[in-house]
Coordinates of C-alpha atoms and ligand atoms in Angstrom, one line a residue:
M1 CA -40.9 22.9 37.2
A2 CA -38.0 22.8 39.6
T3 CA -37.2 19.1 39.4
F4 CA -34.8 17.8 41.8
V5 CA -31.6 16.4 40.5
D6 CA -30.2 13.6 42.7
R7 CA -27.9 12.0 40.1
V8 CA -25.5 13.6 37.7
T9 CA -22.6 12.5 35.6
L10 CA -19.6 14.7 35.7
H11 CA -17.0 14.9 32.9
L12 CA -13.7 15.8 34.5
R13 CA -10.4 16.8 33.0
A14 CA -7.6 17.4 35.5
G15 CA -4.8 19.7 34.5
N16 CA -1.8 18.3 32.6
G17 CA 1.6 18.5 34.0
G18 CA 3.9 21.1 32.4
N19 CA 6.8 20.0 30.3
G20 CA 10.3 20.2 31.7
C21 CA 12.7 22.6 29.9
V22 CA 15.9 22.1 28.1
S23 CA 18.2 25.0 28.5
V24 CA 21.9 25.8 28.7
R25 CA 23.1 28.6 30.9
R26 CA 25.1 31.3 29.2
E27 CA 27.6 33.5 31.0
K28 CA 30.1 36.0 29.8
F29 CA 33.2 34.1 28.6
K30 CA 31.4 30.9 29.4
P31 CA 28.5 30.6 27.0
L32 CA 27.8 26.9 27.8
A33 CA 27.8 27.0 31.6
G34 CA 25.7 23.9 32.2
P35 CA 22.1 22.9 32.0
D36 CA 19.6 25.2 33.7
G37 CA 16.2 24.0 32.4
G38 CA 13.5 24.2 35.1
N39 CA 10.8 21.6 35.9
G40 CA 7.3 21.7 34.7
G41 CA 4.6 22.3 37.3
N42 CA 2.1 19.6 38.3
G43 CA -1.4 19.9 36.9
G44 CA -4.2 20.8 39.4
D45 CA -6.3 18.1 40.9
I46 CA -10.1 18.1 40.9
V47 CA -11.4 17.6 44.4
L48 CA -14.9 17.0 45.6
V49 CA -15.6 18.6 49.0
A50 CA -18.6 17.8 51.1
D51 CA -20.0 21.2 52.0
P52 CA -23.0 21.6 54.3
Q53 CA -23.9 24.9 52.6
V54 CA -24.6 23.0 49.4
T55 CA -27.8 21.2 49.1
T56 CA -28.3 20.2 45.5
L57 CA -26.4 18.9 42.5
L58 CA -28.3 21.1 40.2
G59 CA -25.3 23.2 39.3
Y60 CA -23.5 20.2 38.1
H61 CA -26.5 19.1 36.1
R62 CA -26.3 22.4 34.2
H63 CA -22.5 22.4 33.9
P64 CA -21.2 18.9 33.9
H65 CA -17.9 19.6 32.3
R66 CA -15.2 20.7 34.8
S67 CA -11.5 21.0 34.3
S68 CA -8.6 22.2 36.4
D69 CA -5.5 24.2 35.6
N70 CA -2.6 22.8 33.7
G71 CA 0.9 23.0 35.2
G72 CA 3.2 25.7 33.7
F73 CA 6.1 24.7 31.5
G74 CA 9.6 24.8 33.0
M75 CA 11.8 27.7 31.8
G76 CA 15.5 28.4 31.6
D77 CA 17.5 29.8 34.5
H78 CA 16.1 27.1 36.8
R79 CA 12.6 28.6 36.8
S80 CA 9.9 26.0 37.5
G81 CA 6.5 26.1 35.9
H82 CA 3.7 27.2 38.2
T83 CA 1.6 24.5 39.9
G84 CA -1.8 24.2 38.3
E85 CA -4.5 25.4 40.7
E86 CA -6.6 22.8 42.4
L87 CA -10.3 22.9 41.5
E88 CA -12.6 22.4 44.4
L89 CA -16.1 21.2 43.7
P90 CA -18.5 21.6 46.6
V91 CA -21.1 18.9 46.8
P92 CA -23.8 18.3 49.4
V93 CA -22.9 16.2 52.4
G94 CA -24.2 12.7 51.6
T95 CA -23.1 12.6 48.0
V96 CA -22.0 9.1 46.8
V97 CA -19.3 9.1 44.2
K98 CA -19.2 6.3 41.7
S99 CA -17.0 5.4 38.8
A100 CA -18.4 5.6 35.3
D101 CA -19.2 1.8 35.5
G102 CA -21.1 2.2 38.7
E103 CA -18.5 1.1 41.3
E104 CA -18.8 3.1 44.5
L105 CA -15.7 5.1 45.1
V106 CA -16.6 7.0 48.2
D107 CA -19.5 8.2 50.3
L108 CA -19.0 11.8 51.4
T109 CA -20.9 11.5 54.6
E110 CA -19.0 14.0 56.8
P111 CA -18.9 17.8 56.2
G112 CA -15.4 18.8 55.0
M113 CA -14.6 15.4 53.6
R114 CA -12.5 15.7 50.4
F115 CA -12.1 13.3 47.6
V116 CA -9.5 13.7 44.8
A117 CA -11.8 12.7 41.9
A118 CA -9.3 13.5 39.1
A119 CA -5.6 13.8 39.8
G120 CA -3.6 16.3 37.9
G121 CA -0.7 15.2 35.7
L122 CA 2.9 15.3 36.9
G123 CA 5.2 18.1 35.8
G124 CA 8.2 16.8 33.7
L125 CA 11.8 17.3 35.0
G126 CA 13.9 19.9 33.3
N127 CA 17.3 19.1 32.0
A128 CA 18.9 20.6 35.1
A129 CA 17.2 18.1 37.3
L130 CA 18.1 15.3 35.0
A131 CA 21.8 16.1 35.1
T132 CA 24.0 13.6 37.0
Q133 CA 27.7 13.0 37.4
K134 CA 27.7 10.9 34.2
R135 CA 25.2 12.9 32.3
K136 CA 26.4 16.4 32.8
A137 CA 24.4 18.1 30.0
P138 CA 21.2 16.3 29.2
G139 CA 19.9 17.5 25.8
F140 CA 16.4 16.5 26.8
A141 CA 13.7 17.1 29.4
L142 CA 10.7 15.0 30.5
L143 CA 7.3 15.8 29.2
G144 CA 4.4 16.5 31.7
T145 CA 2.0 13.7 32.0
P146 CA -1.7 14.2 31.1
G147 CA -4.1 14.8 34.0
W148 CA -6.9 12.2 34.7
E149 CA -9.8 12.6 32.3
G150 CA -13.1 10.7 32.5
D151 CA -16.6 10.5 33.9
I152 CA -17.7 10.1 37.5
L153 CA -21.2 9.7 38.8
L154 CA -22.6 11.7 41.7
E155 CA -25.6 10.5 43.6
L156 CA -27.2 12.4 46.4
K157 CA -28.4 10.6 49.5
T158 CA -29.5 13.5 51.7
V159 CA -31.8 15.4 49.5
A160 CA -33.3 17.9 52.0
D161 CA -33.6 19.0 55.5
V162 CA -37.3 18.4 55.7
A163 CA -39.4 15.8 54.0
L164 CA -43.2 16.4 53.5
V165 CA -45.1 13.2 54.1
G166 CA -48.7 12.5 53.7
Y167 CA -51.5 10.9 51.7
P168 CA -51.8 11.7 48.0
S169 CA -53.6 15.0 47.5
A170 CA -53.0 16.2 51.1
G171 CA -51.5 19.3 49.6
K172 CA -47.8 18.6 49.9
S173 CA -46.9 20.1 46.5
S174 CA -49.2 23.1 47.2
L175 CA -47.3 23.6 50.5
I176 CA -43.9 23.6 49.0
A177 CA -45.1 26.0 46.3
A178 CA -46.4 28.3 49.0
L179 CA -43.3 28.2 51.1
S180 CA -40.7 28.4 48.4
A181 CA -40.1 29.4 44.8
A182 CA -40.5 25.8 43.7
K183 CA -43.3 25.3 41.1
P184 CA -44.3 21.7 41.3
K185 CA -47.3 20.2 39.5
I186 CA -50.4 20.5 41.6
A187 CA -53.6 18.7 40.8
D188 CA -56.6 17.1 42.5
Y189 CA -55.8 13.5 41.6
P190 CA -53.6 11.2 43.6
F191 CA -50.0 10.7 42.7
T192 CA -49.6 14.0 40.9
T193 CA -46.1 14.1 42.1
L194 CA -43.9 11.3 40.7
H195 CA -40.4 12.6 41.4
P196 CA -39.4 14.6 44.5
N197 CA -39.4 18.3 44.2
L198 CA -37.1 20.4 46.2
G199 CA -37.8 23.9 47.6
V200 CA -35.5 26.3 49.4
V201 CA -37.2 28.1 52.3
Q202 CA -35.9 31.2 53.9
A203 CA -37.2 31.8 57.4
G204 CA -35.5 34.7 59.1
D205 CA -31.7 33.9 58.9
V206 CA -32.2 30.2 58.4
R207 CA -32.3 28.7 54.9
Y208 CA -33.3 25.1 54.5
T209 CA -34.6 22.7 51.9
V210 CA -37.9 21.0 51.8
A211 CA -38.5 17.9 49.7
D212 CA -42.0 17.3 48.4
V213 CA -42.2 13.6 47.7
P214 CA -44.8 11.4 46.1
G215 CA -47.8 10.5 48.2
L216 CA -47.8 7.7 50.7
I217 CA -50.5 5.1 51.1
E218 CA -51.1 2.0 53.2
G219 CA -48.7 -0.8 52.2
A220 CA -46.1 1.7 50.9
S221 CA -43.3 0.0 52.9
E222 CA -44.1 -3.2 50.9
G223 CA -43.9 -1.3 47.7
R224 CA -47.6 -0.2 47.1
G225 CA -48.3 3.0 45.3
L226 CA -44.9 4.7 44.8
G227 CA -44.0 3.2 48.2
L228 CA -40.3 2.4 48.4
E229 CA -39.4 5.0 45.9
F230 CA -41.0 7.5 48.2
L231 CA -39.5 6.2 51.4
R232 CA -36.0 6.1 49.8
H233 CA -36.3 9.9 49.6
V234 CA -37.6 10.3 53.1
E235 CA -34.7 8.3 54.3
R236 CA -32.5 11.2 53.2
C237 CA -34.1 14.0 55.2
S238 CA -33.3 14.9 58.8
A239 CA -36.8 16.1 59.8
L240 CA -40.4 15.2 58.8
L241 CA -43.5 17.3 58.4
H242 CA -46.8 15.4 58.3
V243 CA -49.3 17.0 56.0
L244 CA -52.8 15.9 56.9
D245 CA -55.8 16.6 54.7
C246 CA -58.7 17.9 56.8
A247 CA -61.0 18.3 53.8
T248 CA -61.0 14.9 52.3
L249 CA -64.3 13.4 51.5
E250 CA -63.0 9.9 51.1
P251 CA -64.8 7.4 53.3
G252 CA -62.8 6.1 56.2
R253 CA -60.3 8.9 56.2
D254 CA -59.7 11.6 58.7
P255 CA -56.5 13.3 60.0
L256 CA -56.0 10.9 62.9
S257 CA -56.4 7.6 61.0
D258 CA -54.3 9.0 58.1
L259 CA -51.5 9.8 60.6
E260 CA -51.8 6.2 62.0
V261 CA -51.4 4.7 58.6
I262 CA -48.4 6.9 57.7
L263 CA -46.6 6.3 61.0
G264 CA -47.2 2.5 60.5
E265 CA -45.5 2.7 57.1
L266 CA -42.6 4.8 58.3
A267 CA -42.0 2.4 61.2
A268 CA -42.0 -0.5 58.8
Y269 CA -39.3 1.0 56.6
P270 CA -35.8 -0.4 57.3
V271 CA -33.3 2.4 57.2
P272 CA -29.7 1.5 56.3
E273 CA -27.3 0.8 59.1
G274 CA -26.0 3.8 61.0
Q275 CA -29.0 6.0 60.2
V276 CA -31.7 7.2 62.6
P277 CA -35.0 5.2 62.1
L278 CA -37.6 7.4 60.4
L279 CA -39.9 7.7 63.4
E280 CA -37.1 8.8 65.7
R281 CA -36.4 11.9 63.6
P282 CA -38.0 15.2 64.6
Q283 CA -41.6 15.6 63.3
L284 CA -44.2 18.3 63.1
I285 CA -47.8 18.2 62.0
A286 CA -49.6 20.5 59.6
L287 CA -53.4 20.3 59.4
N288 CA -54.0 21.5 55.9
K289 CA -56.9 23.1 54.0
I290 CA -58.4 25.1 56.9
D291 CA -59.7 27.6 54.4
V292 CA -62.6 25.1 53.9
P293 CA -65.0 25.7 56.9
D294 CA -65.6 22.0 57.6
A295 CA -61.9 21.4 57.5
R296 CA -61.1 24.1 60.1
E297 CA -63.7 22.6 62.4
L298 CA -62.1 19.2 62.0
A299 CA -58.7 20.6 62.6
D300 CA -59.7 22.3 65.8
F301 CA -61.3 19.0 66.9
V302 CA -58.3 16.8 66.4
R303 CA -55.6 19.2 67.4
P304 CA -55.7 18.6 71.2
D305 CA -55.5 14.9 70.6
L306 CA -52.4 15.3 68.5
E307 CA -50.8 17.7 70.9
A308 CA -51.5 15.3 73.8
R309 CA -49.3 12.8 71.8
G310 CA -46.4 15.3 71.9
Y311 CA -46.6 16.8 68.4
R312 CA -46.4 20.5 67.6
V313 CA -49.4 21.1 65.5
F314 CA -50.0 23.9 62.9
E315 CA -53.2 24.6 61.2
I316 CA -52.5 25.9 57.7
S317 CA -54.0 26.7 54.4
T318 CA -51.9 26.7 51.2
V319 CA -54.7 28.6 49.5
S320 CA -55.1 31.5 52.0
H321 CA -51.5 31.1 53.3
E322 CA -52.8 31.1 56.9
G323 CA -50.4 29.7 59.4
L324 CA -47.6 29.3 56.9
R325 CA -45.3 31.8 58.5
A326 CA -45.4 30.2 61.9
L327 CA -44.9 26.8 60.3
S328 CA -41.8 27.9 58.4
F329 CA -40.2 29.3 61.5
A330 CA -40.9 26.2 63.5
L331 CA -39.3 24.1 60.7
A332 CA -36.3 26.4 60.7
E333 CA -35.9 25.8 64.5
L334 CA -36.0 22.1 63.9
V335 CA -33.5 22.2 61.1
E336 CA -31.1 24.5 63.1
E337 CA -31.1 22.0 66.0
A338 CA -30.4 19.1 63.6
R339 CA -27.5 21.0 62.0
K340 CA -26.0 22.0 65.4
A341 CA -26.1 18.4 66.5
E342 CA -24.4 17.4 63.2
A343 CA -21.8 20.1 63.4
A344 CA -20.9 19.2 67.0
E345 CA -20.4 15.6 65.9
A346 CA -18.4 16.7 62.9
E347 CA -16.0 18.8 65.0
I348 CA -14.8 15.8 66.9
R349 CA -13.9 14.0 63.8
P350 CA -10.7 14.9 62.0
R351 CA -10.8 16.2 58.5
I352 CA -10.9 13.3 56.2
V353 CA -9.1 13.3 52.8
I354 CA -9.7 10.4 50.5
R355 CA -7.5 9.7 47.6
P356 CA -8.3 7.1 45.0
K357 CA -6.9 3.7 45.8
A358 CA -3.1 3.8 45.4
V359 CA -2.1 1.8 42.4
D360 CA 0.7 -0.6 42.8
D361 CA 3.4 1.6 41.5
A362 CA 6.3 -0.7 41.6
G363 CA 5.4 -3.7 39.5
F364 CA 4.7 -4.3 35.8
T365 CA 3.5 -7.2 33.8
V366 CA 4.5 -8.5 30.4
K367 CA 1.6 -10.2 28.6
V368 CA 2.0 -12.1 25.4
E369 CA -0.9 -11.6 23.0
G370 CA -1.4 -13.3 19.7
G371 CA -1.3 -10.8 16.8
S372 CA -1.9 -11.4 13.1
D373 CA 1.8 -11.1 12.4
G374 CA 3.5 -12.7 15.4
P375 CA 3.0 -12.3 19.1
V376 CA 2.7 -8.9 20.7
Y377 CA 4.4 -8.3 24.0
R378 CA 2.3 -5.9 26.1
I379 CA 3.9 -4.2 29.1
L380 CA 1.4 -2.9 31.7
G381 CA 2.4 -1.0 34.8
A382 CA 2.0 2.4 36.3
K383 CA 5.7 3.2 36.0
P384 CA 6.5 2.2 32.5
E385 CA 3.3 3.7 31.2
R386 CA 4.1 7.0 33.0
W387 CA 7.6 7.0 31.6
V388 CA 6.3 6.6 28.1
A389 CA 4.0 9.5 28.6
Q390 CA 7.0 11.6 29.8
T391 CA 9.1 10.8 26.7
D392 CA 9.5 13.2 23.8
F393 CA 9.9 10.7 21.0
A394 CA 11.3 13.3 18.7
N395 CA 14.4 13.5 20.9
D396 CA 16.8 10.6 20.6
E397 CA 18.4 11.3 23.9
A398 CA 15.0 11.3 25.6
V399 CA 14.2 7.9 23.9
G400 CA 17.5 6.6 25.1
Y401 CA 16.8 7.8 28.7
L402 CA 13.4 5.9 28.5
A403 CA 15.3 2.8 27.3
D404 CA 17.7 3.1 30.3
R405 CA 14.8 3.5 32.7
L406 CA 13.0 0.5 31.3
A407 CA 16.1 -1.7 31.3
K408 CA 16.8 -0.7 34.9
L409 CA 13.3 -1.7 35.9
G410 CA 13.9 -5.1 34.4
V411 CA 11.6 -4.8 31.4
E412 CA 14.3 -5.9 29.0
D413 CA 15.1 -9.1 31.0
R414 CA 11.4 -9.9 31.4
L415 CA 10.9 -9.5 27.7
F416 CA 13.7 -12.0 27.1
T417 CA 12.2 -14.5 29.5
A418 CA 8.8 -14.0 27.8
G419 CA 10.5 -15.0 24.6
A420 CA 10.8 -11.7 22.7
V421 CA 13.4 -11.5 20.1
A422 CA 14.9 -8.7 18.1
G423 CA 12.1 -7.2 15.9
S424 CA 9.3 -8.4 18.2
T425 CA 6.4 -6.0 18.6
V426 CA 6.4 -4.5 22.1
V427 CA 3.5 -2.3 23.3
I428 CA 3.6 -0.3 26.5
G429 CA 0.2 0.7 27.8
R430 CA -3.3 -0.4 27.4
D431 CA -5.3 1.5 24.7
N432 CA -3.3 3.5 22.3
G433 CA -0.2 2.3 23.9
V434 CA 3.2 3.1 22.3
V435 CA 4.4 0.4 19.9
F436 CA 8.0 -0.4 19.5
D437 CA 9.9 -2.8 17.2
W438 CA 12.0 -4.2 20.0
E439 CA 15.7 -4.0 19.7
P440 CA 17.4 -5.6 22.7
T441 CA 20.2 -3.1 22.1
L442 CA 17.7 -0.2 22.3
T443 CA 19.5 0.8 25.4
S444 CA 22.5 1.8 23.4
T445 CA 21.1 3.1 20.2
A446 CA 21.3 6.7 21.3
E447 CA 25.0 6.2 22.0
L448 CA 25.5 4.8 18.5
I449 CA 23.7 7.7 16.9
T450 CA 25.7 10.5 18.5
A451 CA 28.2 10.9 21.2
P452 CA 27.5 9.1 24.5
R453 CA 24.2 10.2 25.9
G454 CA 24.2 13.0 28.3
T455 CA 27.4 14.5 26.9
D456 CA 27.4 17.6 24.8
A457 CA 30.4 17.7 22.5
R458 CA 30.5 21.5 23.0
I459 CA 30.8 21.4 26.7
D460 CA 32.6 18.2 27.4
Q461 CA 36.3 18.9 26.9
S462 CA 37.3 15.3 26.4
A463 CA 34.9 15.0 23.5
R464 CA 36.4 17.9 21.6
P465 CA 38.9 17.0 18.9
T466 CA 42.5 17.6 19.9
R467 CA 44.6 20.2 18.0
A468 CA 46.4 17.4 16.1
Q469 CA 43.0 15.9 15.1
R470 CA 41.8 19.3 13.9
R471 CA 45.0 19.8 11.9
E472 CA 44.5 16.5 10.3
D473 CA 40.9 17.3 9.5
Y474 CA 42.0 20.6 8.0
F475 CA 44.5 19.0 5.7
D476 CA 42.0 16.4 4.7
R477 CA 39.6 19.1 3.8
M478 CA 42.2 21.1 1.9
D479 CA 43.2 17.9 0.0
G480 CA 39.6 17.2 -0.7
K481 CA 39.2 20.8 -2.0
A482 CA 42.2 20.6 -4.2
E483 CA 41.1 17.2 -5.5
A484 CA 37.6 18.5 -6.3
R485 CA 39.0 21.5 -8.1
A486 CA 41.3 19.3 -10.2
E487 CA 38.4 17.0 -11.0
L488 CA 36.3 19.9 -12.2
L489 CA 39.1 21.2 -14.4
R490 CA 39.6 17.8 -15.8
E491 CA 35.9 17.5 -16.6
K492 CA 35.9 21.0 -18.1
E493 CA 38.8 20.2 -20.3
A494 CA 37.2 17.0 -21.4
G495 CA 34.3 19.1 -22.5
L496 CA 31.9 17.4 -20.2
W497 CA 30.4 20.6 -19.1
Q498 CA 27.6 22.5 -20.8
D499 CA 27.9 26.2 -21.1
D500 CA 25.3 27.1 -18.6
D501 CA 26.7 24.6 -16.1
Y502 CA 29.9 26.4 -16.5
D503 CA 28.2 29.8 -15.8
D504 CA 27.1 28.4 -12.5
Y505 CA 30.5 27.4 -11.6
D506 CA 32.2 29.7 -9.3
G507 CA 35.4 28.6 -7.5
Q508 CA 34.2 29.8 -4.1
D509 CA 30.9 27.9 -4.2
S510 CA 32.5 24.7 -5.2
G511 CA 35.1 25.2 -2.5
A512 CA 32.4 25.4 0.1
S513 CA 30.6 22.4 -1.0
S514 CA 33.7 20.2 -1.2
E515 CA 34.6 21.5 2.3
E516 CA 31.3 20.1 3.4
T517 CA 32.0 16.7 2.0
G518 CA 35.4 16.8 3.7
R519 CA 33.7 17.4 7.0
E520 CA 31.7 14.2 6.8
Ligands
GTP1 N1 -59.0 24.3 49.6 C1 -57.7 23.9 49.7 N2 -57.3 23.1 48.7 C2 -56.0 22.7 48.8 C3 -55.1 23.2 49.8 N3 -53.9 22.7 49.5 C4 -54.0 21.9 48.5 N4 -55.2 21.9 48.0 C5 -55.7 21.1 46.8 O1 -55.5 19.8 47.0 C6 -55.3 19.1 45.8 C7 -54.0 18.3 45.9 O2 -52.9 19.2 46.1 P1 -51.4 18.7 45.8 O3 -50.6 19.8 46.4 O4 -51.2 18.3 44.4 O5 -51.3 17.4 46.8 P2 -50.1 16.5 47.0 O6 -50.1 16.1 48.4 O7 -48.9 17.0 46.4 O8 -50.6 15.2 46.1 P3 -49.7 14.0 45.4 O9 -48.7 14.7 44.7 O10 -50.7 13.4 44.5 O11 -49.3 13.2 46.5 C8 -55.2 20.2 44.7 O12 -56.4 20.3 44.0 C9 -55.0 21.5 45.6 O13 -55.5 22.6 44.9 C10 -55.6 24.1 50.7 O14 -55.0 24.7 51.6 N5 -57.0 24.4 50.7
MG2 MG1 -47.7 16.4 45.0

């Protein structure tokens, strides 16, 4: 059964940003000619596009996991990583996008409207881009940040071009089965159809969708039968086809009074603001079951009456397929007109692109939370959290750079005011945030570990030992060597050495090792 899907949960994963590159340019006679690591590329976004050609969410129901391209890694020689390709997901016009917890994000009501549902990660800067006057040769690059990953909910409002309306057992499901490839459940008891079925009809060059919805009875607009559920679906269609049963044996029913009841119900249904009331939408009438002799007679009888009221009337039989072709072409005309009107309106409107609400990028908060061993200082904010994601914690220089950035933003000061002391636990980010043992001097740890950050002893002339220093080092080393040798000989003479130890001893080796000690 071709059930119609009007709600689907998508699992999205936008592309990660590529990492920046650490690289040093090499030239003949100038092997360390400055940083030349390129930037990583941005990850691709996942964008929903309202597309009039698309009528169902069925494709997403079958393949709910979608992901876009990662950005490329930066490379040496100033080569940037490639930008991850954007993934466009065409959705029917009238798709409502909701967050995983049901909050409406956007209503894609206009053809061509775009919504960035999952933003790609940022590419990390390479060490060339991170170089400054002070930091001539950064020995680190920034990591790419991960792309957005999570669930969103798609709900369809406009389900079809044409809605079939009529009493239960009028033959709506039979009609959609005869017109399209849909295979709905058909039976001779009322309310066979409980969920709308959708069929795609091809009439000449025109292709349109028809929704077979549950039967409608008197009082439906007050919720009788499957009432409101039914009308909610009709609300989403641009044209209506009344299917009237000419062969019913139920007392008090005939095509004309059936139509009256249905029109009454449609009129009573309040459509949401901005939508055309149901009865003002284009409508056709199909008098069904004319393969039954009595029914054909009845159809011929009521037809002039209906036409006098301004309806186009088609006598059909879903059993013998009589009249179906003419009906399908008439519906196609109706749909074409509706689409043209819509397109004309759409042309006037500019292309609308909607991005998720911009987060306040500038600020951050420090929250003090009670932990089992002392308070935990939690830092929340788009910037600090992104910076943490960009940091390669295996690289001291990168960690130092992070500390600099945080200090510059004022995080350090705010921690002080919040009462943090050396050794306090500081967490940046919400879930699985990064935990630090806070050192107020964190800013300068990197400098303490090595030479000042951003200087490469090999490139920066001022950091290279002078000739005099090197001489001194050399003599120290030689002295150390001689001392070590003398020590060994003393030990040997004192008989401290075993025979096999002695075998291992080789003047050169020991020389090398003592040289190493000297270097330290
Ligand atoms: N003789 C005849 N019977 C028909 C025709 N079309 C439908 N029927 C019969 O009418 C009964 C109801 O048909 P359905 O298509 O299920 O009617 P429906 O309008 O979808 O009914 P609900 O889903 O209950 O609202 C079935 O027994 C069909 O075989 C027709 O053209 N001629
Ligand atoms: Mg049905």
